[in-house]
XYZ file of C-alpha atoms in Angstrom:
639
model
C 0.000 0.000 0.000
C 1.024 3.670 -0.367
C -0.358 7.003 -0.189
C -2.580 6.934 -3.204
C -4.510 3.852 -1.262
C -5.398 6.070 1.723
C -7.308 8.743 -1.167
C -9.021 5.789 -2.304
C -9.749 4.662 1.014
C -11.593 7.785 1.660
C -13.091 9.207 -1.527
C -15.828 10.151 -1.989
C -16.857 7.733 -4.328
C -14.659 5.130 -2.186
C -15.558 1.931 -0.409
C -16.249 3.929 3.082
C -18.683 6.299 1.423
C -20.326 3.839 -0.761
C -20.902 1.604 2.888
C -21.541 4.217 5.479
C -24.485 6.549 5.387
C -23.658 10.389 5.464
C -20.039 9.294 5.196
C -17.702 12.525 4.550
C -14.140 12.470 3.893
C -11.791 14.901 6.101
C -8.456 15.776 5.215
C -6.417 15.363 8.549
C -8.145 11.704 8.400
C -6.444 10.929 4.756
C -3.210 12.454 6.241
C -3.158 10.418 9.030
C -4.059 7.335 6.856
C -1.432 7.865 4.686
C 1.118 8.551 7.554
C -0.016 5.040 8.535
C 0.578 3.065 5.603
C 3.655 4.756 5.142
C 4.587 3.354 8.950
C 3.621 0.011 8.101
C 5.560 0.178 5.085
C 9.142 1.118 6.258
C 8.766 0.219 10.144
C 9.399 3.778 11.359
C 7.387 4.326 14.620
C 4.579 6.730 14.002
C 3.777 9.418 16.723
C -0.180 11.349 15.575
C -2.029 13.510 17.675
C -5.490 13.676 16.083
C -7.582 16.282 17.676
C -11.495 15.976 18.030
C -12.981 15.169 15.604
C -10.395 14.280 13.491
C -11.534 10.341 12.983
C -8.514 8.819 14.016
C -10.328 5.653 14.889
C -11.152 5.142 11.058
C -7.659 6.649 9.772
C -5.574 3.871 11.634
C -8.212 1.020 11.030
C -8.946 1.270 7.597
C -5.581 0.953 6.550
C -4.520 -1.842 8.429
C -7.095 -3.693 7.595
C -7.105 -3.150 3.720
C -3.577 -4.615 4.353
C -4.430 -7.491 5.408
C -1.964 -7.650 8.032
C -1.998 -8.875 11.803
C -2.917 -6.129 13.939
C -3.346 -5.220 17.671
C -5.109 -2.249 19.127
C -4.925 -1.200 22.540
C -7.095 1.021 23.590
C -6.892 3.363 26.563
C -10.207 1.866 28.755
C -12.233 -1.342 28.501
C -15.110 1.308 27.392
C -13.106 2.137 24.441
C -12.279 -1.405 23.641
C -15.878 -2.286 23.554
C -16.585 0.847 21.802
C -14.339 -0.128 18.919
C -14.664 -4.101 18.728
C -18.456 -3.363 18.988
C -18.957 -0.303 16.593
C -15.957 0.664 14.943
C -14.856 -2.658 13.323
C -18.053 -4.367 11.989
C -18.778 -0.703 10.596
C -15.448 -1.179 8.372
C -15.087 -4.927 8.293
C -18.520 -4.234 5.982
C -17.029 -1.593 4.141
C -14.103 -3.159 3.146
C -15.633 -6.680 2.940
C -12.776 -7.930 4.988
C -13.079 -11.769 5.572
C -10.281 -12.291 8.570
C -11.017 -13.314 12.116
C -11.568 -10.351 14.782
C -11.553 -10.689 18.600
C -12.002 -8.997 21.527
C -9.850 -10.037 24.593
C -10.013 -8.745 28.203
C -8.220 -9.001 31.234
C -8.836 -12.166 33.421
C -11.029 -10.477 35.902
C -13.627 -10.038 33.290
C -13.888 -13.814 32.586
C -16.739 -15.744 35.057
C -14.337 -18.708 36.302
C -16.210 -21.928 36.592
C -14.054 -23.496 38.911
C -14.471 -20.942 41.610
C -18.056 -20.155 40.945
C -18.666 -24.253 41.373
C -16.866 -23.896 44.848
C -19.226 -21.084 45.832
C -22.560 -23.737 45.700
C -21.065 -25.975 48.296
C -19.225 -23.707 50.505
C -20.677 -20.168 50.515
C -18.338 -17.715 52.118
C -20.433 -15.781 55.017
C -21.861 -12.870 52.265
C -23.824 -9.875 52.676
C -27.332 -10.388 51.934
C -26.731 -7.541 48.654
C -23.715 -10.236 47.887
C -25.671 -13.309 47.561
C -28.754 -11.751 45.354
C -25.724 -10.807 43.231
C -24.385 -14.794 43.580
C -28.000 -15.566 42.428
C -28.202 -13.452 39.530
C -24.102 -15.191 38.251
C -25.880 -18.615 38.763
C -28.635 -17.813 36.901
C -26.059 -16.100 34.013
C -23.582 -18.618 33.697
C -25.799 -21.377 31.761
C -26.876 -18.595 28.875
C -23.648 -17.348 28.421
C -20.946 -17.936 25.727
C -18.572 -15.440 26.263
C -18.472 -15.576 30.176
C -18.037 -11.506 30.274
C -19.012 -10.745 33.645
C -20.023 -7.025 32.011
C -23.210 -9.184 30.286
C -24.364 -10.070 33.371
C -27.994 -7.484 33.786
C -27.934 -6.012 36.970
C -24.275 -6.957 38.412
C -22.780 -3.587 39.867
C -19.319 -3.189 38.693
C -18.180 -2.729 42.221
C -20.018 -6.075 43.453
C -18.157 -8.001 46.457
C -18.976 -11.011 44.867
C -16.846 -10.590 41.661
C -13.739 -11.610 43.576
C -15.248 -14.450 44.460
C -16.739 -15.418 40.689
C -13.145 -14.767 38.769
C -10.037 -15.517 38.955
C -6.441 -13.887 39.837
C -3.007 -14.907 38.833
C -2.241 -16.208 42.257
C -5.343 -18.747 42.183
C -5.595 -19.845 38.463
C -4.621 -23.631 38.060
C -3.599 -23.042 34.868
C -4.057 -26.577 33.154
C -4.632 -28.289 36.251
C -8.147 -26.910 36.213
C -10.723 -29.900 36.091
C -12.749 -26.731 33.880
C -9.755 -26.012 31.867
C -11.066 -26.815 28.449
C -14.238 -25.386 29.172
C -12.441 -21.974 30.254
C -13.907 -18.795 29.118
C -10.506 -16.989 29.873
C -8.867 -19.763 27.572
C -11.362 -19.629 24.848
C -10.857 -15.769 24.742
C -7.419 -15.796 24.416
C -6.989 -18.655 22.067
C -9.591 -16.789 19.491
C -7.659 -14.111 19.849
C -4.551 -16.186 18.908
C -6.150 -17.205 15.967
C -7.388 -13.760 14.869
C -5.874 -11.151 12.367
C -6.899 -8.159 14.205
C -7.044 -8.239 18.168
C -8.735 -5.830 20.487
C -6.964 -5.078 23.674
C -6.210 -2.623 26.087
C -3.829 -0.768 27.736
C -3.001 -2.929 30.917
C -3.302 -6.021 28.840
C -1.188 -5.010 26.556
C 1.933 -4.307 28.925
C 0.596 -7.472 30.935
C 0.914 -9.555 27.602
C 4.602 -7.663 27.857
C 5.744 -8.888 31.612
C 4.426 -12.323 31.188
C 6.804 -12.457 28.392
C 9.101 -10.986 30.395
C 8.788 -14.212 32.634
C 9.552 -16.473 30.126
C 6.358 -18.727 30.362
C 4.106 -18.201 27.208
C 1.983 -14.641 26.281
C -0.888 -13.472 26.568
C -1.828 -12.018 23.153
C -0.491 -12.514 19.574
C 2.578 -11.631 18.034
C 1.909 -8.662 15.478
C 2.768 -6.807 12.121
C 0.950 -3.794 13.155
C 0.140 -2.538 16.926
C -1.414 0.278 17.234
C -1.759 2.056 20.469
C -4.721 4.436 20.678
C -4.824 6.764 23.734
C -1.254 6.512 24.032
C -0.808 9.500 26.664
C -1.666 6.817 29.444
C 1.381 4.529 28.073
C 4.004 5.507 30.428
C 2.191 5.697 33.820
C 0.629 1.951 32.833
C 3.977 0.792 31.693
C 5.652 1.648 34.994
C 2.807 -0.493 36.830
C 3.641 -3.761 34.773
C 7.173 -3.288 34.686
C 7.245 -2.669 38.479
C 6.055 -4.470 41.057
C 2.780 -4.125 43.564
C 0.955 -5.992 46.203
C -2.032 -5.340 48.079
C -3.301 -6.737 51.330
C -6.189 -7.685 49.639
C -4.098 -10.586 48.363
C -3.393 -11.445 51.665
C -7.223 -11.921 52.691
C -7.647 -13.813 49.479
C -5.431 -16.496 50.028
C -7.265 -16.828 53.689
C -10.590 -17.009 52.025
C -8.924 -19.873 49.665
C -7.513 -21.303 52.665
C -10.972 -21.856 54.150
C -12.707 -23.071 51.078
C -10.064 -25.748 50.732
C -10.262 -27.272 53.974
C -13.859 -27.622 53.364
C -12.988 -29.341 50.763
C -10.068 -31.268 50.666
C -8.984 -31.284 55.206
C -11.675 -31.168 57.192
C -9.687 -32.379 59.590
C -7.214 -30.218 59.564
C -7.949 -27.179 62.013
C -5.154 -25.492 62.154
C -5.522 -24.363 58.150
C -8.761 -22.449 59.430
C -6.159 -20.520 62.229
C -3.603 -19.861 59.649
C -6.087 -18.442 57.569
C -7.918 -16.432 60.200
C -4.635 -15.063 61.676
C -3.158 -14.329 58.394
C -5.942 -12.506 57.690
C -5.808 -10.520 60.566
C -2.436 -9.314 60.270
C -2.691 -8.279 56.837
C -5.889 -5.907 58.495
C -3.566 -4.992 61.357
C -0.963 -3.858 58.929
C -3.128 -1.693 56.674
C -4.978 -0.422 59.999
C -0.604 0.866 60.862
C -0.524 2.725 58.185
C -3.473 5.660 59.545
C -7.032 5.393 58.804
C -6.767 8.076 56.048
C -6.951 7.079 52.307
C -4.117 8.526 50.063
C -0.478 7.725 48.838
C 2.948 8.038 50.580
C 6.357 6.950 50.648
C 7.372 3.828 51.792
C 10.497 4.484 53.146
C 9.572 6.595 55.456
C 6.238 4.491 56.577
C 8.572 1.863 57.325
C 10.753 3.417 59.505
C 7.346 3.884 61.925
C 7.503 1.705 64.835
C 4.287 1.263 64.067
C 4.103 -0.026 60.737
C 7.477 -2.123 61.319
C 6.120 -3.802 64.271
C 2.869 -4.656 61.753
C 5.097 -5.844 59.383
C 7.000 -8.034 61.707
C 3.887 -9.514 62.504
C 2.456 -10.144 59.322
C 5.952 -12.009 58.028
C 5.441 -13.596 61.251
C 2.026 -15.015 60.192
C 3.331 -15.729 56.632
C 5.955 -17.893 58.350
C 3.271 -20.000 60.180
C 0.618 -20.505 57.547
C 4.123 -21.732 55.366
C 4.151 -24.146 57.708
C 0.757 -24.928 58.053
C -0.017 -25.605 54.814
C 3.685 -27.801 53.876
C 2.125 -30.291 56.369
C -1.519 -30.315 54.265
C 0.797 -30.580 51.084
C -0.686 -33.095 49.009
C -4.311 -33.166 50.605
C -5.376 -31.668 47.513
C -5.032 -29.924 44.212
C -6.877 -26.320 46.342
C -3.933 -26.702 48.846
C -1.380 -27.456 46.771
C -2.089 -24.078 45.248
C -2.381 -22.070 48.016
C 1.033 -23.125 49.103
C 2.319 -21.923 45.811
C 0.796 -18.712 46.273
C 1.808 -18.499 49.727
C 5.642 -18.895 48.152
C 5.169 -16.012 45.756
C 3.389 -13.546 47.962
C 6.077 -13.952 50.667
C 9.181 -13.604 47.621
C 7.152 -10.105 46.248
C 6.842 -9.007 49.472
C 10.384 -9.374 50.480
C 10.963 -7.359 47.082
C 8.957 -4.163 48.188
C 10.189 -3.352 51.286
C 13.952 -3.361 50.441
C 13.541 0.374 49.936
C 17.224 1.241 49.456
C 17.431 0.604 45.577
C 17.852 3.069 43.039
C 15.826 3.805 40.196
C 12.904 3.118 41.382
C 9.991 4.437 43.501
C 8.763 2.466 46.427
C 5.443 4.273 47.949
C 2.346 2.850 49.192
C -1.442 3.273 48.573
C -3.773 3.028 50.806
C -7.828 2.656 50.418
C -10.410 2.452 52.621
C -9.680 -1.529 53.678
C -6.411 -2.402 51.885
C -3.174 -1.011 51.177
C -1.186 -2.039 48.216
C 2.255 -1.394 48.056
C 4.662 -0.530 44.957
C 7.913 -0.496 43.223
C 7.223 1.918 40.368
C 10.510 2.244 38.088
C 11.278 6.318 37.699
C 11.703 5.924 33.707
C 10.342 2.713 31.509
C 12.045 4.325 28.508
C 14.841 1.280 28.497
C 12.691 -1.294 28.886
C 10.308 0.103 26.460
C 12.651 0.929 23.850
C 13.350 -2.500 23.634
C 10.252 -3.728 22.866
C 10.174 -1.387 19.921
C 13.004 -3.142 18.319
C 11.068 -6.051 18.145
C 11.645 -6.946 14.006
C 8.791 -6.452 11.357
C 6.625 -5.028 14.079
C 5.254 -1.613 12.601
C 4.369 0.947 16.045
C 1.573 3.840 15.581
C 0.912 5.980 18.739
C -2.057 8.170 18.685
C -4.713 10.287 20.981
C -6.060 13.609 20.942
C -3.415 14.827 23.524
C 0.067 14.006 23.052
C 2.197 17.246 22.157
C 3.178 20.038 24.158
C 2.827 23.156 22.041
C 3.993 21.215 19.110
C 6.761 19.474 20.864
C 6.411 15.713 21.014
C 9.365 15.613 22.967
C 7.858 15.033 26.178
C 6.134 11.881 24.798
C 8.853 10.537 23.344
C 11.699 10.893 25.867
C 8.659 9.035 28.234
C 8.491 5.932 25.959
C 12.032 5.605 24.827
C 11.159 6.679 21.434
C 14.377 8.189 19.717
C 13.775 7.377 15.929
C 9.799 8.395 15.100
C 7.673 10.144 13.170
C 5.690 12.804 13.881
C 2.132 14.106 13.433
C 0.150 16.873 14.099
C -3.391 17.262 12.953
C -5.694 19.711 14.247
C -9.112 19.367 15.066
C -11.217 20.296 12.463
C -14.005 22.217 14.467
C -14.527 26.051 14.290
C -13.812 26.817 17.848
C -13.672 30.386 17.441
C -17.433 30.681 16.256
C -18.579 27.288 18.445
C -16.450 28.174 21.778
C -15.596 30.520 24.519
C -12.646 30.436 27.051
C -13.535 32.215 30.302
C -10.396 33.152 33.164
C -12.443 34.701 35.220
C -11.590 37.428 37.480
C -11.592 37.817 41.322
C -11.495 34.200 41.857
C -10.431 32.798 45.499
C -6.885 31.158 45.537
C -6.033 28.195 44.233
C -5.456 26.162 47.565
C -7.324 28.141 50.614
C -9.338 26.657 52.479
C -13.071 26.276 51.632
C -12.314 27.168 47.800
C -15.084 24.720 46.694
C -17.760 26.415 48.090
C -16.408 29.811 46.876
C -16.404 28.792 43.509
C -19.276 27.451 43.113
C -21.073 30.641 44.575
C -19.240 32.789 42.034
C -19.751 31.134 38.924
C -23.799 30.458 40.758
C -24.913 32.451 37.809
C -23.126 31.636 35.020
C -24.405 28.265 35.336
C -28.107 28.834 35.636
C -27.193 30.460 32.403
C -26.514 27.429 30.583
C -29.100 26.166 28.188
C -28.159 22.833 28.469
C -25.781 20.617 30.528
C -22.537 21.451 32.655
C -19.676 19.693 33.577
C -17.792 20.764 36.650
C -14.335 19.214 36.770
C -12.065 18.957 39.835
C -8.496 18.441 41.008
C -9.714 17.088 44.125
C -12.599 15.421 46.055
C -12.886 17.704 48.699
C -13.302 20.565 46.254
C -15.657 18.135 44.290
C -17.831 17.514 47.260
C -17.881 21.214 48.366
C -19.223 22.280 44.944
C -21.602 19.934 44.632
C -22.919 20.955 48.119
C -23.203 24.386 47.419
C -25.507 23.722 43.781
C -27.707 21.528 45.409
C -28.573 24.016 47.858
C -28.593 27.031 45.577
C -28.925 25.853 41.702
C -32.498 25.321 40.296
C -31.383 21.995 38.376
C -30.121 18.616 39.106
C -26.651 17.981 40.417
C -24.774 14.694 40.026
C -21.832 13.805 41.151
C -19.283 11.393 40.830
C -19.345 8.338 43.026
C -22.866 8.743 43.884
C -24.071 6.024 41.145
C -21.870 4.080 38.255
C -19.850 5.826 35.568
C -22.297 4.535 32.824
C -25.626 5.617 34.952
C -24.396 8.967 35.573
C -23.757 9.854 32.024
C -27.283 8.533 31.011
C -28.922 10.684 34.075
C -26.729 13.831 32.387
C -27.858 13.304 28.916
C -31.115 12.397 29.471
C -31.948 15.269 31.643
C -30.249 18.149 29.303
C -29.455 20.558 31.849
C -28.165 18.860 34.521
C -24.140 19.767 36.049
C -22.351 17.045 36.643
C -19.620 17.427 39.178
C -16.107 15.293 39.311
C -13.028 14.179 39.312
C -10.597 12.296 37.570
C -12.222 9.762 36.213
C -14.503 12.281 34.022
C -11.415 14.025 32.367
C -11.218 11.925 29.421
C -12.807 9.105 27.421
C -16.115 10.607 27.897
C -18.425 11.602 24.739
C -21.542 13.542 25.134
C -22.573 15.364 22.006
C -25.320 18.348 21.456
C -26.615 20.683 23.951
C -26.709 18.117 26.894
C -23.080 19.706 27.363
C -22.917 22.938 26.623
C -20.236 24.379 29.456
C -16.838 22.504 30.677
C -15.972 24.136 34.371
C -12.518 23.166 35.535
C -11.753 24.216 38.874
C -7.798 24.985 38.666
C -4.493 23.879 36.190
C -4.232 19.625 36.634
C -0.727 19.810 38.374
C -0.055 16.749 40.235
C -0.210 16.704 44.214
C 3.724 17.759 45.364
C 3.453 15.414 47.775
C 2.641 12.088 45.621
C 4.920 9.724 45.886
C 5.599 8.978 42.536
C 6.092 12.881 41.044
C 8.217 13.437 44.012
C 10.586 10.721 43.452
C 10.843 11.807 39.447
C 11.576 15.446 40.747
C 14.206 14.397 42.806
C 15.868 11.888 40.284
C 16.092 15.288 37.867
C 17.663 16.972 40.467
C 20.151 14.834 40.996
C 20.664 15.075 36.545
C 20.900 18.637 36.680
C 17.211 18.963 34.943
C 14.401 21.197 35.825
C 12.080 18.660 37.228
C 9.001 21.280 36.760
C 9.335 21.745 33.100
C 10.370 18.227 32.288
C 7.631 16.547 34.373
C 5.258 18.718 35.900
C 4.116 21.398 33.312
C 3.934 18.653 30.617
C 1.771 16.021 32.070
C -0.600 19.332 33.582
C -1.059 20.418 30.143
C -1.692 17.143 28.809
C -4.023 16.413 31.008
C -5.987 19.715 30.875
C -6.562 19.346 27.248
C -8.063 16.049 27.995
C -10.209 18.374 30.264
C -10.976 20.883 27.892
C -11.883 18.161 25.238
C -14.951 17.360 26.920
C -16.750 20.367 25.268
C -16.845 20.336 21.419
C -17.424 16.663 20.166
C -19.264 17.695 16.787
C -19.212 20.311 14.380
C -22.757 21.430 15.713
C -21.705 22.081 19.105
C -21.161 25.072 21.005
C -20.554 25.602 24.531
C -18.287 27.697 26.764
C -14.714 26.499 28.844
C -14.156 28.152 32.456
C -10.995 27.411 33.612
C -10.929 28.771 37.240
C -7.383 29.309 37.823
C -5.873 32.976 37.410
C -2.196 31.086 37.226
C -3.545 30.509 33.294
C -2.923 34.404 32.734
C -0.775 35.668 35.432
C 2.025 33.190 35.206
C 4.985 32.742 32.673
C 4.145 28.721 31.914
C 0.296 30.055 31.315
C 1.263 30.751 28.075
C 2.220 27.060 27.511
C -1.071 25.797 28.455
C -2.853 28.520 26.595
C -0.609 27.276 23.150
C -1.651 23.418 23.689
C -4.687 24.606 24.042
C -7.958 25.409 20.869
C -8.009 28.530 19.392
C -10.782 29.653 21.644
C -12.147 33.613 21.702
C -11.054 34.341 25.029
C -12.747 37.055 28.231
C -11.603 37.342 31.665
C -15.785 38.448 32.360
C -18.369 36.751 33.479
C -20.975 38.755 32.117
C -19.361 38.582 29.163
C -19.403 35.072 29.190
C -23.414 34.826 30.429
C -24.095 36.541 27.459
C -22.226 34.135 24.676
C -24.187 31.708 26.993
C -27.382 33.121 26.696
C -27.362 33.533 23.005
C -26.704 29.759 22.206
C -29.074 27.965 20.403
């Protein structure tokens, strides 16, 4: 293939148009195409950032499928996976009549396991009564289904305590020692998706496929010609969790659950497995309960030099020592033991791994949740490790999303992944922002970190917002601010308020749409891979510049490790993953070319400091006002 395919790829009187109603070609999508053949062709990693609306999805697909070679994507959320294998492909597997195998393959805990579900019918755990109506609802699932997707399931919260229970882990998989193996929806996934020529994966998949090879003992997805990494932005930050290490206590109280299932089973006699399990269990609580009974991040080092937390620790090796022992003696009882003695072996050897805090080049910090704590080994740079990979032979790399530059400096990116010989592409989106957008800095705004600020906001911008024909989103830098804003609209705004946490991702969105005027407040989460078109959004709110907390563990490791180079550690890691991540942000507000909606950023840093003009560069050509009224008015006159 060369250029000249990508025009007739997307001509008008081409095999997309003649297949897809209302089908239009764009220009920055027959660049891009043509920038991918050409990266297919010679092997030369491709680097595009496709603003909104650019059709990116379509530019990379189309090509790699008209040539016929074997492809991965990885996509940056299991959303967007679905989104793709679901909508995306059959839409252009039509259109190009393409006759090769497809598959979609998840992660393991998205596969029912019917070992562990058959183990739940004799020997039910002590549930909550919300738990077992969910174990109902998986028994009466598993016959119908084909897949074993535990997102099919009608009804099954995302978050449901018994999904632990109904899937499996790494630590408790028998591998092909399972009486169920053949019958093994995780195994049936990934052997389709051996046999396929275009795979659908996604991001922590993909760099799990990459540490099980790492391991020497098999993969977990195909070899490829072509692997195409959509939303690549998130690439280094999930890199450095697969080519680290982590452990949670959570693990911990697994392997005691196991424990107690198995002696059910396969020792009844055998008391002592019920103690192990029950003081192992313990400890691991006793150790996350050492750590404070706030939720947040920290460094490890310096946990562990807490009498507190050692003594914890000392305990749980302690305990890890006895159940060792406990279950060597049960060795052989059965094929449940056997396994939980393996796992014992490997938790213990990870462990050991994580708390030898005194080795360089990596960062060891801790997270801790509301029940567990997990604790990490995060390499500082994955560009070695991940510039090997991208010498793999006759393996063509494109890297794409809507926010990957800096400016127009892919450097950033780049130096991240290891990437030293690429190509690079920058397409803008093709939306009229001046006539569809406004950017709004307003003025008199309370500081960026006093106390209280949520509540202050959300009074000043008041009404602005009842202003809005349609829907808001309100997006935060932290929950406290989130929860302060949200307080303050519900008391004073004449229009529903949702907010993040309150319901499921997927709920909340169809609440917000449906309604049409509603503000949605959050976090994180509601940055980026979210799509609502028309005048259910019609104003983005974000509440101040998206620079990383000084104190997380992680950034504060990196800083120090360019310190010690000589670098500036704010312009070579902070400023660059803030802007990226506000035009994630900001890309929330114009997803057609019939939109129209005002931006707010609420942080007077955007004008009043020297990197502001950095953020306002990476940023769409939006009319800008530092007024409010101004802004109501623009408001006000949308249609």
């Amino acid at each position: 293939m060369d250029s000249t395919d990508a025009l007739a790829l997307f001509d008008p009187q081409g095999p997309l148009a003649s297949a897809i109603d209302g089908f239009l070609p764009r220009a920055a999508q027959v660049d891009m195409s043509a920038a991918v053949i050409r990266a297919m062709n010679d092997k030369v990693p491709l680097v595009v950032e496709a603003g909104t609306g650019t059709g990116k999805t379509f530019a990379y697909l189309a090509p790699a499928l008209a040539a016929g070679k074997k492809v991965v994507v990885s996509t940056g959320s299991r959303n967007l996976q679905e989104q793709l294998y679901h909508r995306d492909l059959p839409t252009l597997i039509k259109a190009l009549n393409y006759a090769y195998p497809v598959a979609l393959l998840k992660g393991r805990s998205n596969y029912l396991c019917i070992e562990r579900l058959g183990r739940l019918s004799d020997a039910v755990p002590s549930l909550s009564s919300a738990a077992l109506a969910d174990l109902q609802t998986v028994r009466r699932f598993a016959p119908l289904t084909t897949s074993g997707d535990v997102g099919d399931i009608p009804g099954l919260s995302e978050r449901s305590d018994i999904l632990g229970l109904i899937t499996s882990t790494n630590d408790n998989c028998a591998g092909r020692d399972c009486a169920h193996y053949q019958d093994c929806y995780l195994v049936k996934a990934r052997n389709k998706a051996m046999e396929a020529q275009v795979v659908v994966v996604n991001h922590h998949l993909f760099f799990a496929d990459m540490a099980v090879r790492d391991t020497g003992f098999g993969q977990l997805i195909p070899d490829a010609e072509v692997c195409i990494l959509d939303e690549a932005h998130q690439l280094p930050d999930i890199a450095g969790q697969y080519f680290g290490k982590s452990q949670s206590s959570r693990q911990f109280g697994d392997l005691a659950k196991d424990m107690r299932l198995a002696q059910k089973t396969e020792a009844k006699d055998m008391a002592q497995l019920s103690k192990a399990a029950d003081q192992l269990e313990r400890c691991a609580q006793d150790f996350r309960l050492a750590f404070g009974l706030d939720t947040g991040r920290g460094q490890l080092r310096q946990a562990l030099a807490r009498a507190p937390v050692a003594q914890a620790l000392a305990r749980l090796n302690e305990s890890l020592g006895f159940t060792h022992e406990v279950l060597k003696l049960a060795l052989g009882r059965g094929e449940q033991l056997d396994q939980c003695f393996e796992r014992l072996i490997g938790l213990r050897t990870e462990l050991d791994a994580l708390i030898r805090v005194e080795e360089n080049g990596h960062s060891f910090w801790y997270d801790c949740s509301r029940l567990h704590i997990t604790l990490h080994k995060t390499p500082l740079s994955v560009a070695e490790r991940f510039s090997a990979e991208l010498a793999r032979e006759n393996t063509s790399w494109i890297f794409t999303s809507a926010t990957l530059a800096v400016g127009d400096s892919f450097e950033h990116f780049c130096h991240d992944l290891g990437l030293t010989e690429c190509r690079t592409l920058q397409l803008d989106s093709p939306f009229d922002y001046p006539r569809q957008s406004r950017l709004c800095v307003p003025r008199y705004l309370p500081e960026t970190s006093g106390a209280g600020r949520g509540h202050m906001l959300a009074q000043t911008l008041l009404d602005t917002l009842e202003k809005v024909p349609g829907g808001t989103f309100f997006l935060c830098t932290s929950y406290q601010v989130m929860r302060e804003v949200a307080e303050v609209l519900r008391a004073r705004l004449d229009r529903t308020v949702l907010m993040q946490g309150e319901d499921n991702k997927v709920r909340l969105l169809e609440q917000f749409s449906q309604d049409g005027r509603a503000v949605l407040v959050a976090t994180g989460s509601f940055w980026e891979g979210i799509d609502v078109r028309g005048k259910a959004l019609q104003c983005v709110v974000i509440d101040k510049l998206p620079f990383a907390a000084p104190d997380d563990p992680l950034l504060s490791a990196r800083l120090e490790d360019c310190r010690r180079r000589g670098e500036d550690g704010f312009a070579r890691v902070q400023l660059p993953r803030a802007i990226i991540t506000l035009k994630q942000g900001v890309g929330r507000l114009i997803r057609d070319v019939n939109d129209k909606g005002a931006l707010v950023i609420a942080d007077a840093r955007l004008v009043n400091r020297g990197y502001g003009a950095d953020f306002i560069a990476s940023l769409p050509a939006m009319p800008r006002t530092r007024s409010l009224p101004a802004l109501n008015e623009f408001l006000m006159n949308l249609e």
